[in-house]
Coordinates of C-alpha atoms in Angstrom, one line a residue:
X1 CA 15.2 19.6 -6.9
X2 CA 14.9 19.5 -3.2
X3 CA 13.0 16.2 -1.8
X4 CA 10.4 18.6 -0.2
X5 CA 9.7 20.4 -3.4
X6 CA 9.3 17.0 -5.1
X7 CA 6.8 15.9 -2.5
X8 CA 4.7 19.2 -2.5
X9 CA 4.7 19.0 -6.2
X10 CA 3.3 15.4 -6.1
X11 CA 0.8 16.2 -3.3
X12 CA -1.1 18.8 -5.2
X13 CA -4.5 17.4 -4.2
X14 CA -3.6 17.7 -0.5
X15 CA -2.5 21.4 -0.7
X16 CA -5.8 22.4 1.1
X17 CA -5.1 20.0 3.9
X18 CA -1.6 21.3 4.1
X19 CA -2.9 24.8 4.5
X20 CA -5.4 23.9 7.2
X21 CA -2.9 21.7 9.1
X22 CA -0.5 24.6 9.1
X23 CA -3.1 27.1 10.2
X24 CA -4.1 24.9 13.2
X25 CA -0.5 24.6 14.2
X26 CA 0.0 28.4 14.2
X27 CA -3.2 29.0 16.1
X28 CA -2.4 26.3 18.5
X29 CA 1.1 27.9 19.2
X30 CA -0.5 31.2 19.6
X31 CA -2.7 29.9 22.5
X32 CA 0.2 28.0 23.7
X33 CA 2.3 31.0 24.6
X34 CA -0.6 33.1 26.1
X35 CA -0.4 31.3 29.6
X36 CA 3.1 32.7 30.1
X37 CA 1.6 36.3 29.3
X38 CA -1.1 35.6 31.9
X39 CA 1.3 34.6 34.4
X40 CA 3.1 38.0 34.1
X41 CA -0.2 39.9 34.1
X42 CA -1.3 37.9 37.4
X43 CA 2.0 38.9 39.0
X44 CA 1.5 42.6 38.0
X45 CA -2.1 42.4 39.3
X46 CA -1.1 41.0 42.7
X47 CA 1.9 43.5 43.0
X48 CA 0.2 46.6 41.8
X49 CA -3.4 46.1 42.5
X50 CA -5.9 48.6 41.1
X51 CA -2.7 50.4 39.4
X52 CA -1.9 47.2 37.4
X53 CA -1.3 47.6 33.7
X54 CA -4.5 45.5 33.0
X55 CA -6.6 47.9 35.2
X56 CA -5.1 51.2 33.9
X57 CA -4.9 50.2 30.2
X58 CA -7.7 47.7 29.4
X59 CA -10.3 47.6 32.1
X60 CA -10.5 51.0 33.5
X61 CA -13.2 52.0 31.0
X62 CA -15.3 49.2 32.1
X63 CA -14.8 50.0 35.8
X64 CA -13.1 46.8 36.7
X65 CA -10.3 48.0 38.9
X66 CA -10.7 45.7 41.8
X67 CA -7.9 43.1 42.3
X68 CA -10.2 40.3 43.0
X69 CA -12.3 41.0 40.0
X70 CA -9.3 41.3 37.8
X71 CA -8.1 37.8 39.0
X72 CA -11.5 36.3 38.3
X73 CA -11.4 37.8 34.8
X74 CA -7.9 36.4 34.4
X75 CA -9.1 32.9 35.4
X76 CA -12.0 33.0 32.9
X77 CA -9.3 34.0 30.3
X78 CA -7.1 31.2 31.3
X79 CA -9.8 28.7 30.9
X80 CA -10.6 30.0 27.5
X81 CA -7.0 29.9 26.3
X82 CA -6.3 26.4 27.5
X83 CA -9.7 25.4 25.9
X84 CA -8.6 27.0 22.6
X85 CA -5.1 25.4 22.8
X86 CA -6.6 22.1 23.4
X87 CA -9.1 22.4 20.8
X88 CA -6.5 23.3 18.1
X89 CA -4.2 20.7 19.4
X90 CA -6.8 18.2 18.6
X91 CA -7.7 19.8 15.1
X92 CA -4.0 19.8 14.2
X93 CA -3.3 16.3 15.3
X94 CA -6.2 15.0 13.3
X95 CA -5.4 17.0 10.1
X96 CA -1.7 16.2 10.1
X97 CA -2.2 12.5 11.0
X98 CA -4.8 12.0 8.3
X99 CA -2.8 13.9 5.9
X100 CA 0.2 11.6 6.6
X101 CA -1.9 8.5 6.4
X102 CA -3.7 9.6 3.0
X103 CA -0.4 10.7 1.4
X104 CA 1.5 7.7 2.2
X105 CA -1.2 5.5 1.0
X106 CA -1.5 7.3 -2.3
X107 CA 2.4 7.6 -2.7
X108 CA 2.8 3.8 -2.1
X109 CA 0.0 2.9 -4.6
X110 CA 1.1 5.3 -7.2
X111 CA 4.8 4.2 -6.9
X112 CA 3.8 0.6 -6.9
X113 CA 1.6 1.2 -10.0
X114 CA 4.5 3.0 -11.7
X115 CA 6.9 0.2 -10.9
X116 CA 4.5 -2.3 -12.6
X117 CA 4.7 -0.3 -15.7
X118 CA 8.4 -0.1 -16.0
X119 CA 9.9 -2.4 -18.6
X120 CA 11.5 -5.6 -17.6
X121 CA 15.1 -4.2 -18.4
X122 CA 14.8 -1.9 -15.5
X123 CA 14.5 -4.9 -13.1
X124 CA 17.7 -6.5 -14.4
X125 CA 19.7 -3.7 -12.7
X126 CA 17.5 -3.6 -9.5
X127 CA 17.2 -5.7 -6.4
X128 CA 13.7 -6.8 -5.3
X129 CA 14.7 -6.1 -1.7
X130 CA 15.8 -2.5 -2.4
X131 CA 12.4 -1.8 -4.2
X132 CA 10.6 -3.2 -1.2
X133 CA 12.5 -1.0 1.1
X134 CA 11.5 2.0 -0.9
X135 CA 7.8 1.0 -1.4
X136 CA 7.6 0.2 2.5
X137 CA 10.1 1.6 4.8
X138 CA 10.9 4.9 3.0
X139 CA 7.3 5.8 2.4
X140 CA 6.7 5.0 6.1
X141 CA 9.6 7.4 7.1
X142 CA 7.7 10.1 5.1
X143 CA 4.7 9.4 7.0
X144 CA 6.4 9.6 10.4
X145 CA 7.8 13.0 9.6
X146 CA 4.4 14.4 8.5
X147 CA 2.7 12.9 11.7
X148 CA 4.9 15.0 14.0
X149 CA 7.9 16.6 12.5
X150 CA 6.3 19.1 10.2
X151 CA 4.1 20.5 13.0
X152 CA 7.2 20.8 15.3
X153 CA 9.1 22.8 12.6
X154 CA 6.1 25.1 12.1
X155 CA 5.6 25.6 15.8
X156 CA 9.3 26.4 16.5
X157 CA 9.3 29.1 13.7
X158 CA 5.9 30.6 14.9
X159 CA 7.1 30.6 18.6
X160 CA 10.1 32.4 17.6
X161 CA 8.3 35.1 15.7
X162 CA 5.5 35.5 18.4
X163 CA 7.9 35.6 21.4
X164 CA 10.2 38.0 19.7
X165 CA 7.2 40.3 19.1
X166 CA 6.4 40.2 22.8
X167 CA 10.0 40.9 23.7
X168 CA 10.4 43.8 21.4
X169 CA 7.1 45.3 22.6
X170 CA 8.1 45.1 26.3
X171 CA 11.8 45.8 26.2
X172 CA 13.8 46.0 23.0
X173 CA 17.1 46.1 24.5
X174 CA 16.7 42.9 26.4
X175 CA 15.2 41.3 23.4
X176 CA 18.3 42.0 21.4
X177 CA 20.4 40.2 24.1
X178 CA 18.0 37.4 25.0
X179 CA 17.2 36.4 21.4
X180 CA 20.7 36.7 20.1
X181 CA 21.1 32.8 20.6
X182 CA 18.2 32.0 18.2
X183 CA 19.9 32.8 14.9
X184 CA 22.9 31.0 16.0
X185 CA 20.6 27.9 17.0
X186 CA 18.9 28.0 13.5
X187 CA 22.2 28.4 11.7
X188 CA 23.6 25.5 13.6
X189 CA 20.7 23.3 12.9
X190 CA 21.1 24.0 9.2
X191 CA 24.9 23.3 9.5
X192 CA 24.2 20.0 11.0
X193 CA 21.4 19.2 8.6
X194 CA 23.8 19.7 5.5
X195 CA 26.2 17.2 7.1
X196 CA 23.5 14.7 8.0
X197 CA 22.0 14.7 4.4
X198 CA 24.5 12.5 2.8
X199 CA 24.9 10.3 5.9
X200 CA 21.2 9.5 5.8
X201 CA 21.2 8.9 2.1
X202 CA 23.8 6.2 3.0
X203 CA 21.6 4.8 5.7
X204 CA 18.6 4.4 3.2
X205 CA 21.0 2.7 0.7
X206 CA 22.3 0.3 3.4
X207 CA 18.7 -0.4 4.5
X208 CA 17.9 -1.4 1.0
X209 CA 20.9 -3.7 1.0
X210 CA 19.7 -5.5 4.2
X211 CA 16.1 -5.8 2.8
X212 CA 17.6 -7.1 -0.6
X213 CA 19.7 -9.8 1.1
X214 CA 16.9 -11.0 3.5
X215 CA 14.3 -11.1 0.5
X216 CA 16.8 -13.2 -1.5
X217 CA 17.6 -15.6 1.2
X218 CA 14.1 -16.2 2.2
X219 CA 13.0 -16.9 -1.4
X220 CA 16.1 -19.3 -1.7
X221 CA 15.8 -20.9 1.7
X222 CA 15.3 -24.5 0.3
X223 CA 18.6 -24.2 -1.6
X224 CA 20.4 -22.8 1.5
X225 CA 19.2 -25.7 3.6
X226 CA 20.0 -28.1 0.9
X227 CA 23.7 -26.9 0.6
X228 CA 24.0 -26.5 4.4
X229 CA 25.0 -22.9 3.9
X230 CA 23.0 -21.4 6.8
X231 CA 26.1 -20.0 8.4
X232 CA 27.5 -18.8 5.1
X233 CA 24.3 -16.7 4.5
X234 CA 24.1 -15.6 8.1
X235 CA 27.5 -14.1 7.6
X236 CA 26.1 -12.3 4.7
X237 CA 23.2 -11.0 6.5
X238 CA 25.6 -10.0 9.3
X239 CA 27.7 -7.9 6.8
X240 CA 24.7 -6.1 5.4
X241 CA 23.3 -5.3 8.9
X242 CA 26.7 -4.2 10.0
X243 CA 26.9 -1.9 7.1
X244 CA 23.5 -0.5 8.1
X245 CA 24.6 -0.2 11.6
X246 CA 27.8 1.7 10.6
X247 CA 26.0 4.0 8.3
X248 CA 23.6 4.8 11.0
X249 CA 26.5 5.3 13.6
X250 CA 28.2 8.0 11.3
X251 CA 24.8 9.8 11.1
X252 CA 24.4 9.4 14.9
X253 CA 27.9 11.0 15.7
X254 CA 26.7 14.1 14.0
X255 CA 23.0 14.3 15.0
X256 CA 23.9 13.7 18.7
X257 CA 26.1 16.8 18.8
X258 CA 23.0 19.0 17.9
X259 CA 21.4 18.9 21.4
X260 CA 24.3 19.8 23.4
X261 CA 25.2 22.8 21.0
X262 CA 21.6 24.0 21.3
X263 CA 21.5 23.7 25.0
X264 CA 24.6 25.9 25.5
X265 CA 23.0 28.5 23.2
X266 CA 19.7 28.3 25.2
X267 CA 21.6 28.6 28.5
X268 CA 23.2 31.9 27.1
X269 CA 19.8 33.4 26.1
X270 CA 18.0 32.4 29.3
X271 CA 20.9 33.6 31.6
X272 CA 20.8 37.1 29.8
X273 CA 16.9 37.4 30.4
X274 CA 17.3 36.3 34.0
X275 CA 20.2 38.6 35.0
X276 CA 19.9 41.6 32.8
X277 CA 16.0 41.6 33.0
X278 CA 16.4 41.4 36.7
X279 CA 18.9 44.3 36.8
X280 CA 16.4 46.3 34.8
X281 CA 13.6 45.6 37.0
X282 CA 15.6 46.6 40.1
X283 CA 16.3 50.0 38.5
X284 CA 12.7 50.6 37.6
X285 CA 13.2 50.2 33.8
X286 CA 11.2 47.2 33.5
X287 CA 7.8 46.2 35.4
X288 CA 7.9 43.0 37.6
X289 CA 4.9 41.7 35.6
X290 CA 6.8 42.3 32.3
X291 CA 9.8 40.7 33.9
X292 CA 7.9 37.7 34.8
X293 CA 6.4 37.4 31.2
X294 CA 10.0 37.6 29.6
X295 CA 11.5 35.0 31.9
X296 CA 8.8 32.5 31.2
X297 CA 8.6 33.3 27.6
X298 CA 12.3 32.9 27.2
X299 CA 12.0 29.4 28.5
X300 CA 9.0 28.8 26.3
X301 CA 10.8 29.9 23.2
X302 CA 14.2 28.5 23.7
X303 CA 13.7 25.3 25.5
X304 CA 11.5 23.8 22.6
X305 CA 14.5 24.5 20.3
X306 CA 16.3 21.5 21.9
X307 CA 13.6 19.5 20.0
X308 CA 15.5 20.7 16.9
X309 CA 17.9 17.8 17.3
X310 CA 15.2 15.1 17.1
X311 CA 13.2 17.2 14.4
X312 CA 16.5 17.6 12.2
X313 CA 17.3 13.9 12.6
X314 CA 13.8 13.0 11.6
X315 CA 13.7 15.6 8.8
X316 CA 17.0 14.3 7.1
X317 CA 15.9 10.6 7.4
X318 CA 12.6 11.6 5.8
X319 CA 14.3 13.7 3.0
X320 CA 16.5 10.9 2.2
X321 CA 13.5 8.4 2.1
X322 CA 11.4 10.9 0.0
X323 CA 14.1 11.4 -2.4
X324 CA 14.3 7.6 -3.1
X325 CA 10.6 7.2 -3.4
X326 CA 10.1 10.2 -5.6
X327 CA 13.1 9.2 -7.9
X328 CA 11.5 5.8 -8.2
X329 CA 8.0 7.4 -9.1
X330 CA 9.6 9.6 -11.6
X331 CA 11.6 6.8 -13.4
X332 CA 10.7 7.2 -17.0
X333 CA 8.5 4.5 -18.7
X334 CA 10.2 3.5 -21.8
X335 CA 7.3 1.1 -23.0
X336 CA 4.1 3.3 -23.0
X337 CA 0.8 1.7 -22.0
X338 CA -1.3 4.0 -24.2
X339 CA -2.2 3.1 -27.8
X340 CA -5.0 2.2 -30.2
X341 CA -7.5 0.0 -28.5
X342 CA -8.7 -3.1 -30.1
X343 CA -11.4 -5.6 -29.0
X344 CA -9.6 -8.6 -27.7
X345 CA -12.6 -11.0 -28.5
X346 CA -12.3 -10.0 -32.1
X347 CA -8.6 -10.8 -32.4
X348 CA -7.7 -13.7 -34.8
X349 CA -4.3 -14.3 -33.6
X350 CA -2.2 -14.0 -36.8
X351 CA 1.4 -13.0 -36.1
X352 CA 4.2 -11.8 -38.2
X353 CA 7.8 -10.9 -37.3
X354 CA 9.5 -8.9 -39.9
X355 CA 13.3 -8.3 -39.7
X356 CA 13.2 -8.4 -36.0
X357 CA 16.3 -7.8 -34.1
X358 CA 17.1 -7.3 -30.5
X359 CA 20.0 -7.1 -28.0
X360 CA 20.3 -7.1 -24.4
X361 CA 23.8 -5.4 -24.4
X362 CA 26.3 -5.4 -27.2
X363 CA 25.9 -8.8 -28.3
X364 CA 22.8 -9.5 -30.6
X365 CA 20.1 -11.8 -29.1
X366 CA 18.0 -11.8 -32.2
X367 CA 19.1 -11.1 -35.7
X368 CA 16.7 -10.5 -38.8
X369 CA 14.0 -12.8 -37.6
X370 CA 11.2 -13.3 -40.4
X371 CA 8.4 -15.7 -39.7
X372 CA 4.7 -15.7 -40.1
X373 CA 2.3 -17.6 -37.6
X374 CA -1.2 -18.2 -39.1
X375 CA -4.2 -17.8 -36.9
X376 CA -5.1 -20.9 -35.1
X377 CA -1.9 -22.8 -35.7
X378 CA 0.6 -24.4 -33.2
X379 CA 4.1 -23.5 -33.6
X380 CA 7.1 -24.4 -31.5
X381 CA 10.5 -23.0 -30.9
X382 CA 13.5 -25.2 -30.0
X383 CA 17.2 -24.6 -29.6
X384 CA 19.9 -24.5 -27.1
X385 CA 19.9 -22.2 -24.0
X386 CA 20.6 -18.6 -25.1
X387 CA 19.5 -19.0 -28.7
X388 CA 16.7 -16.4 -28.4
X389 CA 13.7 -18.5 -28.0
X390 CA 12.2 -16.8 -25.0
X391 CA 13.1 -13.5 -26.2
X392 CA 10.9 -13.8 -29.0
X393 CA 7.9 -14.3 -26.6
X394 CA 9.1 -11.4 -24.4
X395 CA 9.1 -9.1 -27.5
X396 CA 5.7 -10.3 -28.2
X397 CA 4.4 -9.4 -24.7
X398 CA 6.3 -6.3 -25.1
X399 CA 8.3 -6.9 -21.9
X400 CA 11.1 -5.5 -24.2
X401 CA 10.9 -3.4 -27.3
X402 CA 12.6 -4.7 -30.4
X403 CA 15.6 -2.7 -31.6
X404 CA 14.9 -3.3 -35.2
X405 CA 12.0 -4.6 -37.3
X406 CA 8.5 -4.9 -36.3
X407 CA 5.8 -7.4 -34.9
X408 CA 2.3 -7.4 -36.2
X409 CA -0.8 -8.9 -34.6
X410 CA -3.7 -9.2 -37.2
X411 CA -1.7 -6.9 -39.4
X412 CA -1.4 -4.1 -36.7
X413 CA 2.0 -3.2 -35.3
X414 CA 1.9 -4.3 -31.5
X415 CA 3.8 -1.2 -30.5
X416 CA 0.9 0.9 -31.7
X417 CA -1.7 -1.0 -29.7
X418 CA -2.9 -0.5 -26.1
X419 CA -0.5 -2.4 -24.0
X420 CA -3.2 -3.8 -21.7
X421 CA -5.3 -5.0 -24.7
X422 CA -2.4 -6.7 -26.3
X423 CA -1.7 -8.7 -23.1
X424 CA -5.2 -9.5 -22.6
X425 CA -5.2 -11.3 -25.9
X426 CA -2.3 -13.6 -24.7
X427 CA -2.5 -16.3 -22.2
X428 CA 1.1 -16.9 -20.9
X429 CA 2.4 -20.0 -19.0
X430 CA 6.0 -19.7 -17.9
X431 CA 8.3 -22.3 -16.5
X432 CA 8.0 -20.7 -13.0
X433 CA 4.4 -19.4 -13.0
X434 CA 3.4 -16.7 -10.3
X435 CA 0.9 -18.0 -7.8
X436 CA -0.7 -15.9 -5.1
X437 CA -1.1 -16.8 -1.3
X438 CA -4.8 -17.4 -2.0
X439 CA -7.0 -20.4 -2.7
X440 CA -7.0 -22.7 -5.6
X441 CA -9.9 -21.1 -7.1
X442 CA -8.4 -17.5 -6.7
X443 CA -5.3 -18.6 -8.6
X444 CA -7.3 -20.1 -11.4
X445 CA -9.5 -17.1 -11.7
X446 CA -6.4 -14.6 -11.2
X447 CA -7.1 -11.4 -12.9
X448 CA -10.5 -12.1 -14.1
X449 CA -13.7 -10.6 -12.9
X450 CA -17.2 -12.3 -12.4
X451 CA -16.0 -15.8 -13.2
X452 CA -18.2 -18.4 -11.9
X453 CA -17.3 -21.5 -9.9
X454 CA -18.4 -23.6 -12.8
X455 CA -16.1 -21.9 -15.0
X456 CA -13.3 -22.4 -12.8
X457 CA -14.0 -26.0 -12.3
X458 CA -14.3 -26.5 -16.2
X459 CA -10.8 -24.8 -16.6
X460 CA -9.4 -27.0 -14.0
X461 CA -10.9 -30.3 -15.7
X462 CA -9.3 -29.1 -19.1
X463 CA -5.9 -28.8 -17.5
X464 CA -6.5 -32.1 -15.8
X465 CA -5.9 -30.5 -12.3
X466 CA -9.3 -31.7 -10.9
X467 CA -8.0 -34.9 -9.4
X468 CA -5.3 -33.4 -7.3
X469 CA -7.5 -30.5 -6.3
X470 CA -10.3 -32.8 -5.0
X471 CA -7.7 -34.4 -2.8
X472 CA -6.8 -30.9 -1.1
X473 CA -8.2 -30.4 2.3
X474 CA -10.8 -27.9 1.2
X475 CA -10.8 -28.6 -2.5
X476 CA -10.9 -25.4 -4.5
X477 CA -11.0 -23.3 -1.4
X478 CA -7.6 -24.5 0.0
X479 CA -5.1 -21.9 0.4
X480 CA -1.7 -22.9 -1.4
X481 CA 0.8 -20.7 0.3
X482 CA 3.0 -18.0 -0.9
X483 CA 4.1 -18.7 -4.4
X484 CA 2.2 -22.0 -4.3
X485 CA 4.7 -23.6 -1.9
X486 CA 2.1 -26.1 -0.7
X487 CA 1.9 -27.7 -4.1
X488 CA 4.3 -29.8 -6.3
X489 CA 5.8 -28.2 -9.4
X490 CA 3.6 -30.1 -11.5
X491 CA 0.5 -29.1 -9.6
X492 CA 1.6 -25.5 -9.9
X493 CA 2.0 -25.9 -13.7
X494 CA -1.5 -27.3 -14.0
X495 CA -3.1 -24.4 -12.2
X496 CA -1.2 -21.9 -14.4
X497 CA -2.5 -23.7 -17.3
X498 CA -6.0 -23.8 -16.0
X499 CA -5.7 -20.0 -15.5
X500 CA -4.6 -19.6 -19.0
X501 CA -7.5 -21.7 -20.3
X502 CA -10.1 -19.8 -18.3
X503 CA -8.7 -16.5 -19.7
X504 CA -9.6 -18.1 -23.3
X505 CA -7.2 -15.9 -25.2
X506 CA -6.7 -15.9 -28.9
X507 CA -3.0 -16.6 -28.4
X508 CA -1.5 -19.1 -25.9
X509 CA 2.1 -19.1 -25.1
X510 CA 3.9 -21.9 -23.1
X511 CA 7.4 -21.0 -22.3
X512 CA 9.1 -24.1 -21.0
X513 CA 6.0 -25.0 -19.2
X514 CA 6.8 -28.8 -19.1
X515 CA 10.5 -28.7 -18.4
X516 CA 10.4 -29.2 -14.7
X517 CA 7.5 -31.6 -14.4
X518 CA 7.6 -35.4 -14.3
X519 CA 6.5 -37.6 -17.3
X520 CA 3.0 -38.1 -16.0
X521 CA 2.4 -34.4 -15.5
X522 CA 3.9 -33.7 -19.0
X523 CA 1.6 -36.2 -20.5
X524 CA -1.4 -34.7 -18.8
X525 CA -0.4 -31.0 -19.8
X526 CA 0.0 -32.4 -23.3
X527 CA -3.4 -34.0 -23.5
X528 CA -4.7 -30.7 -22.2
X529 CA -2.8 -28.7 -24.9
X530 CA -4.2 -30.9 -27.6
X531 CA -7.5 -29.7 -26.7
X532 CA -7.0 -26.1 -25.9
X533 CA -4.8 -25.4 -28.7
X534 CA -7.5 -26.2 -31.3
X535 CA -8.5 -22.9 -33.4
X536 CA -6.0 -20.9 -31.2
X537 CA -2.7 -19.6 -32.0
X538 CA -0.4 -21.5 -29.6
X539 CA 3.3 -20.9 -29.4
X540 CA 5.2 -23.6 -27.5
X541 CA 9.0 -23.1 -26.3
X542 CA 10.3 -26.5 -25.2
X543 CA 13.5 -28.5 -24.7
X544 CA 11.6 -31.8 -24.7
X545 CA 10.8 -32.3 -28.3
X546 CA 8.2 -35.0 -27.5
X547 CA 5.9 -32.2 -26.3
X548 CA 6.0 -30.4 -29.7
X549 CA 6.2 -33.2 -32.4
X550 CA 2.6 -32.6 -33.4
X551 CA 3.1 -28.8 -33.9
X552 CA 2.0 -27.4 -37.3
X553 CA 5.5 -25.9 -37.6
X554 CA 8.8 -26.2 -35.5
X555 CA 11.5 -23.5 -35.6
X556 CA 15.1 -24.3 -34.7
X557 CA 17.0 -21.5 -33.3
X558 CA 20.7 -20.9 -32.9
X559 CA 22.6 -17.8 -31.9
X560 CA 19.5 -15.5 -32.5
X561 CA 18.7 -16.9 -36.0
X562 CA 16.2 -19.4 -37.4
X563 CA 18.2 -22.2 -38.9
X564 CA 15.6 -24.8 -39.7
X565 CA 11.8 -24.9 -39.8
X566 CA 9.1 -27.5 -40.8
X567 CA 7.2 -30.2 -39.3
X568 CA 8.6 -33.0 -37.2
X569 CA 9.0 -35.6 -39.9
X570 CA 10.5 -33.1 -42.4
X571 CA 12.9 -31.8 -40.0
X572 CA 14.0 -35.5 -39.2
X573 CA 14.4 -36.0 -42.8
X574 CA 16.8 -33.0 -43.1
X575 CA 19.1 -34.8 -40.8
X576 CA 20.1 -31.4 -39.2
X577 CA 20.3 -30.0 -35.8
X578 CA 16.8 -30.8 -35.1
X579 CA 17.3 -34.5 -36.0
X580 CA 20.5 -34.6 -34.0
X581 CA 18.6 -33.3 -30.9
X582 CA 15.9 -35.8 -31.4
X583 CA 18.2 -38.7 -31.5
X584 CA 20.0 -37.4 -28.4
X585 CA 16.8 -37.3 -26.5
X586 CA 15.3 -40.4 -27.6
X587 CA 18.6 -42.6 -27.8
X588 CA 18.1 -43.3 -31.5
X589 CA 21.2 -43.7 -33.9
X590 CA 21.3 -42.5 -37.4
X591 CA 21.9 -45.1 -40.1
X592 CA 25.5 -43.9 -40.7
X593 CA 26.4 -43.7 -36.8
X594 CA 29.1 -46.0 -36.2
X595 CA 28.6 -48.7 -33.5
X596 CA 31.7 -49.1 -31.3
X597 CA 33.3 -52.6 -31.4

């Protein structure tokens, strides 16, 4: 489907605005060409006096044949025409600009909301910078086209029709010669347009590459500085920017040729009117006033066609941008949000995994996982990197959908539940928790309405974050920077934990939440967990076994399977993988470990 059809299909709510904006453009163009007609009428009045066309055919019945009176009437009409043209210029400008602003606002929000609903697997094959380019620059490009380009196209079409009608009414033979370049101009514009389309598609992709590279480097600036690779990354940016420049250059070579070609066609039409029309006037086959009208209208019609180059350029840039934005908006959502609603406050938190299997690609990540987590209990998952621990949590949160088996919450299949209700029932603290560029209080109360300062302070105390918060310049009102960059890793984790505590969910998940913090912070978080995990289903994924030794059950995972399970003491007694990992972390030796001589 053509990008413009996609846009009109999306913008159904704005069809009335489109109609009025188009109407204002047409009426404005009608008033815009009338002054040229008045010039011809004025010449006719001055030359022929009371025998002018206006006196004989229009005003004779009213007794207005005096030349001076005709000119006064012409002046009044001129004021009315210019007033009408200015009035509708204002109307079309307001209507088109507001339409552009409203449509780009809605499209950006709808596209962003849609992106938020896409499954996590989609983002594995996408670059953040490219998505940002679509949501920002591409949608802005569409707005720029609606701001001016759409009106220009409509007015070029209208002026062609209106001027052609005047030409054929006054002198059909001259019309055929003078307007002959118009089809050639339009055909040429479409010819150039087809060749511009793929080139501007390349431009938008190249723009996305630049945005992706910049976004990636800005997020990793600390690493770039630490490895002294500023020059290396600057060359990467140079390569991406050079690709964008070259893609634009290929489009420019084509778009720049449009104006010269159109100018030559305009020259032919204007010369034909000037010379052939003058010959007809000299031989009495065309009135002087009519000749004046046609000369001025030829320029009025043909000269604006030079703007087709700019319009075609803007049009193709916009179509490429609109195509990318609409394709993103129409990306299918594979994990539906709709489902059976259930009250979060009534959830107990009992979880069951029944023969659950999952694969990111061809290699299985989880195989035949069977386990039950009673409500209110704390369980932990340990194992080597890639063993499938975090994948279990992602399936529970429905970031992904299991390829086999089912997961149940309080006896209900989670894929049949409303996705928002399910996620509201889960508090999630990741290894690298998302923090906004807001205040400490904003981040603790993130996503929750009508929370009091007292509730936020209580959650901070429970997460043992109050001590460092009180040392900040403005306490809870201190802004912490983008992604919480003004805080240490441990401080960010305590805020993330306080957020989860304030949410007060029936299920709490900590996914490597203490892996990147110091011992003091780990101990503080552990003390907080001992309190907040009471009577709450808690799932802890950890590499540090010291943080999960008090769990009601510990599951050891390897290669996507559960190989051991039990409490800490029982697993040590089994002397298996868990016991070996415990000895590795604590430095203990088993009784049969040989001591080197």
